[in-house]
Structure formats: structure tokens, C-alpha cells
Amino acid sequence: MLELAKVLSASFPAFDDLIRLEVYDIRYLQMKTLLNFLEFSPNLESLVIDRVEFSGKACENTLTFNIVPRCLECLKSIEIQKFNGYLKELKIVKFVLKHARVLENYMDPRNNRKNLKAKKVEALNKKIMMRLGMSPWASTGCVIKFSSS
């Protein structure tokens, strides 16, 4: 489906009834393609990304988000299930925070740090929050929660 979204066309169908989308193992360089797909999902309320794969030679500045999908006007939650706080992951989250005006209640990045001690996980979560806190947020009601599961 994401391959089809590479071709922006008037004949590409709109997914007006799509309110929840789950994406599994998306590569970082495919994020632009995902944004193109989201442009055709104007009523999306919940986006779940299992994991963002960072294989390949993409440098930090390779990916720029030029498209702001219409669905960010109604997106209420985003969840990155295997979230580690890498700079590339934070870039994705910052983009959503900057443009999702009605993001509410929670944004639930779940960390995947089972082998770390609780104090280290807490320190990493604080570091992530500090990085995200310096970015503009479109929604004043958004709360970020970390989960260990």
C-alpha cells in the first residue's frame, strides 16, 4: 500500500473512513511515503507505529518532512511501540507534535529497554522529554507517557 502512495495522483483513493492505522517495521526512509499515504486519510485519529527501522545509510539530515498530511488536523494519538529515543525517532515525534493540533490525552512511546535498570530508563525518559519539550507543540493538551510494556 505504501508503494502505491509514492505516486500522488488524483485517482488514488481517499480513505475517509480510516480512523486507526497500524504500521509495522517501517524503514526510516519510508516515512515520506507514509506521510503521502496519510494525506489520503483525512480522518485518521490514531496512528500506531510498531517500530522504525534504521537500516541503510541515511544520515540524520537525509529526511525532511515537507508534506503535512491533513490527518494531523484530527490525529488524537500516536504510539511508537518500540521507542528508544534515537534522534531519528525524535525527529518523527517532533514533527507530529509540531503539526497535530488536537493531539490529546497521551502520546505513548513505549520504550524497549528491558535490559536496563529502572534508574537508567528514567534518566533516558527525562532526556527524551527535555528534547521534546524544546520543540513547538501544536496541541496544548498533549501528554506524553512512557510505558515499560
Coordinates of C-alpha atoms in Angstrom, one line a residue:
M1 CA 0.0 0.0 0.0
L2 CA 2.8 2.4 0.8
E3 CA 4.4 1.7 -2.6
L4 CA 1.1 3.0 -4.2
A5 CA 1.2 6.1 -2.1
K6 CA 4.6 7.1 -3.7
V7 CA 2.6 8.2 -6.7
L8 CA 0.5 11.1 -5.8
S9 CA -2.4 11.0 -8.1
A10 CA -6.0 12.3 -8.3
S11 CA -7.0 8.8 -8.9
F12 CA -5.6 7.5 -5.7
P13 CA -8.5 6.6 -3.4
A14 CA -9.2 8.6 -0.2
F15 CA -9.6 6.6 2.9
D16 CA -12.3 8.7 4.5
D17 CA -13.4 6.0 7.0
L18 CA -9.9 5.1 8.2
I19 CA -9.6 6.3 11.8
R20 CA -6.9 3.9 13.1
L21 CA -3.8 2.8 11.2
E22 CA -1.1 0.4 12.5
V23 CA 2.2 0.3 10.6
Y24 CA 4.8 -2.5 11.3
D25 CA 8.5 -2.2 10.8
I26 CA 8.6 0.8 8.6
R27 CA 12.0 1.9 7.4
Y28 CA 13.1 5.5 8.3
L29 CA 13.4 6.4 4.6
Q30 CA 9.8 5.2 4.0
M31 CA 8.5 7.9 6.4
K32 CA 7.9 10.3 3.4
T33 CA 5.9 7.6 1.7
L34 CA 3.9 7.1 4.9
L35 CA 3.2 10.9 5.0
N36 CA 2.0 10.7 1.4
F37 CA -0.4 7.9 2.3
L38 CA -1.7 9.8 5.4
E39 CA -2.6 12.6 3.0
F40 CA -5.3 10.3 1.7
S41 CA -6.5 9.5 5.2
P42 CA -8.0 12.8 6.3
N43 CA -10.0 11.5 9.3
L44 CA -7.2 9.4 10.9
E45 CA -7.4 9.7 14.7
S46 CA -4.9 7.1 15.9
L47 CA -1.5 6.1 14.4
V48 CA 0.4 3.1 15.8
I49 CA 3.9 2.5 14.6
D50 CA 5.4 -0.8 15.8
R51 CA 9.0 0.1 15.1
V52 CA 11.0 2.4 12.8
E53 CA 13.9 0.5 11.2
F54 CA 17.1 2.5 10.8
S55 CA 19.0 0.2 8.4
G56 CA 20.8 1.8 5.4
K57 CA 23.0 4.8 5.0
A58 CA 20.5 7.5 5.9
C59 CA 22.3 10.3 7.6
E60 CA 20.5 12.5 10.2
N61 CA 19.6 15.3 7.7
T62 CA 18.5 12.9 4.9
L63 CA 14.9 13.0 5.7
T64 CA 12.9 16.3 5.6
F65 CA 9.2 16.3 6.1
N66 CA 7.8 18.7 3.5
I67 CA 4.3 17.3 3.5
V68 CA 2.0 18.0 6.4
P69 CA -0.9 15.5 6.0
R70 CA -4.4 16.7 6.5
C71 CA -5.0 13.9 9.0
L72 CA -2.8 15.8 11.5
E73 CA -5.7 18.1 11.9
C74 CA -7.7 15.3 13.6
L75 CA -5.0 13.0 14.9
K76 CA -5.7 12.3 18.6
S77 CA -3.0 9.8 19.4
I78 CA 0.3 8.3 18.2
E79 CA 2.1 5.4 19.6
I80 CA 5.5 4.2 18.8
Q81 CA 5.7 0.8 20.4
K82 CA 9.4 0.1 20.3
F83 CA 10.7 3.6 21.0
N84 CA 14.3 4.1 22.1
G85 CA 14.7 7.9 21.8
Y86 CA 17.1 7.9 18.9
L87 CA 17.5 11.2 17.2
K88 CA 15.7 9.9 14.1
E89 CA 12.7 8.7 16.2
L90 CA 12.6 12.0 18.0
K91 CA 12.5 13.8 14.6
I92 CA 9.4 11.9 13.7
V93 CA 7.7 12.6 17.1
K94 CA 8.7 16.3 17.0
F95 CA 7.1 16.6 13.5
V96 CA 3.8 15.2 14.8
L97 CA 3.9 17.4 17.9
K98 CA 4.5 20.5 15.8
H99 CA 1.6 19.8 13.5
A100 CA -1.1 17.7 15.3
R101 CA -3.4 20.4 16.7
V102 CA -5.8 18.1 18.5
L103 CA -3.4 15.5 19.8
E104 CA -4.9 14.7 23.2
N105 CA -4.6 12.7 26.4
Y106 CA -1.5 10.8 25.5
M107 CA 1.3 10.2 23.1
D108 CA 2.5 6.9 24.2
P109 CA 6.0 6.0 23.0
R110 CA 6.8 2.6 24.6
N111 CA 10.4 2.2 25.4
N112 CA 12.1 -1.1 24.6
R113 CA 14.7 -1.1 27.3
K114 CA 14.0 -4.2 29.3
N115 CA 17.7 -4.9 29.9
L116 CA 18.3 -1.5 31.5
K117 CA 17.9 -0.8 35.2
A118 CA 15.0 1.4 36.2
K119 CA 17.2 4.4 37.1
K120 CA 18.8 4.4 33.6
V121 CA 15.4 4.1 31.9
E122 CA 14.1 7.0 34.0
A123 CA 17.2 9.1 33.0
L124 CA 16.7 8.3 29.4
N125 CA 13.0 9.2 29.6
K126 CA 13.9 12.6 31.2
K127 CA 16.4 13.2 28.4
I128 CA 13.8 12.4 25.8
M129 CA 11.2 14.7 27.5
M130 CA 13.8 17.5 27.6
R131 CA 14.5 17.2 23.9
L132 CA 10.8 17.1 23.1
G133 CA 10.0 19.9 25.5
M134 CA 12.2 22.3 23.5
S135 CA 10.2 21.7 20.3
P136 CA 7.0 23.5 19.5
W137 CA 3.7 21.7 20.3
A138 CA 0.6 22.5 18.3
S139 CA -1.7 20.8 21.0
T140 CA -1.5 22.2 24.5
G141 CA -3.4 19.2 25.8
C142 CA -1.0 16.6 24.7
V143 CA 0.6 14.4 27.4
I144 CA 3.5 12.1 26.7
K145 CA 3.5 8.8 28.7
F146 CA 6.2 6.2 28.8
S147 CA 5.3 2.6 29.3
S148 CA 7.6 -0.3 30.1
S149 CA 5.5 -2.9 28.2

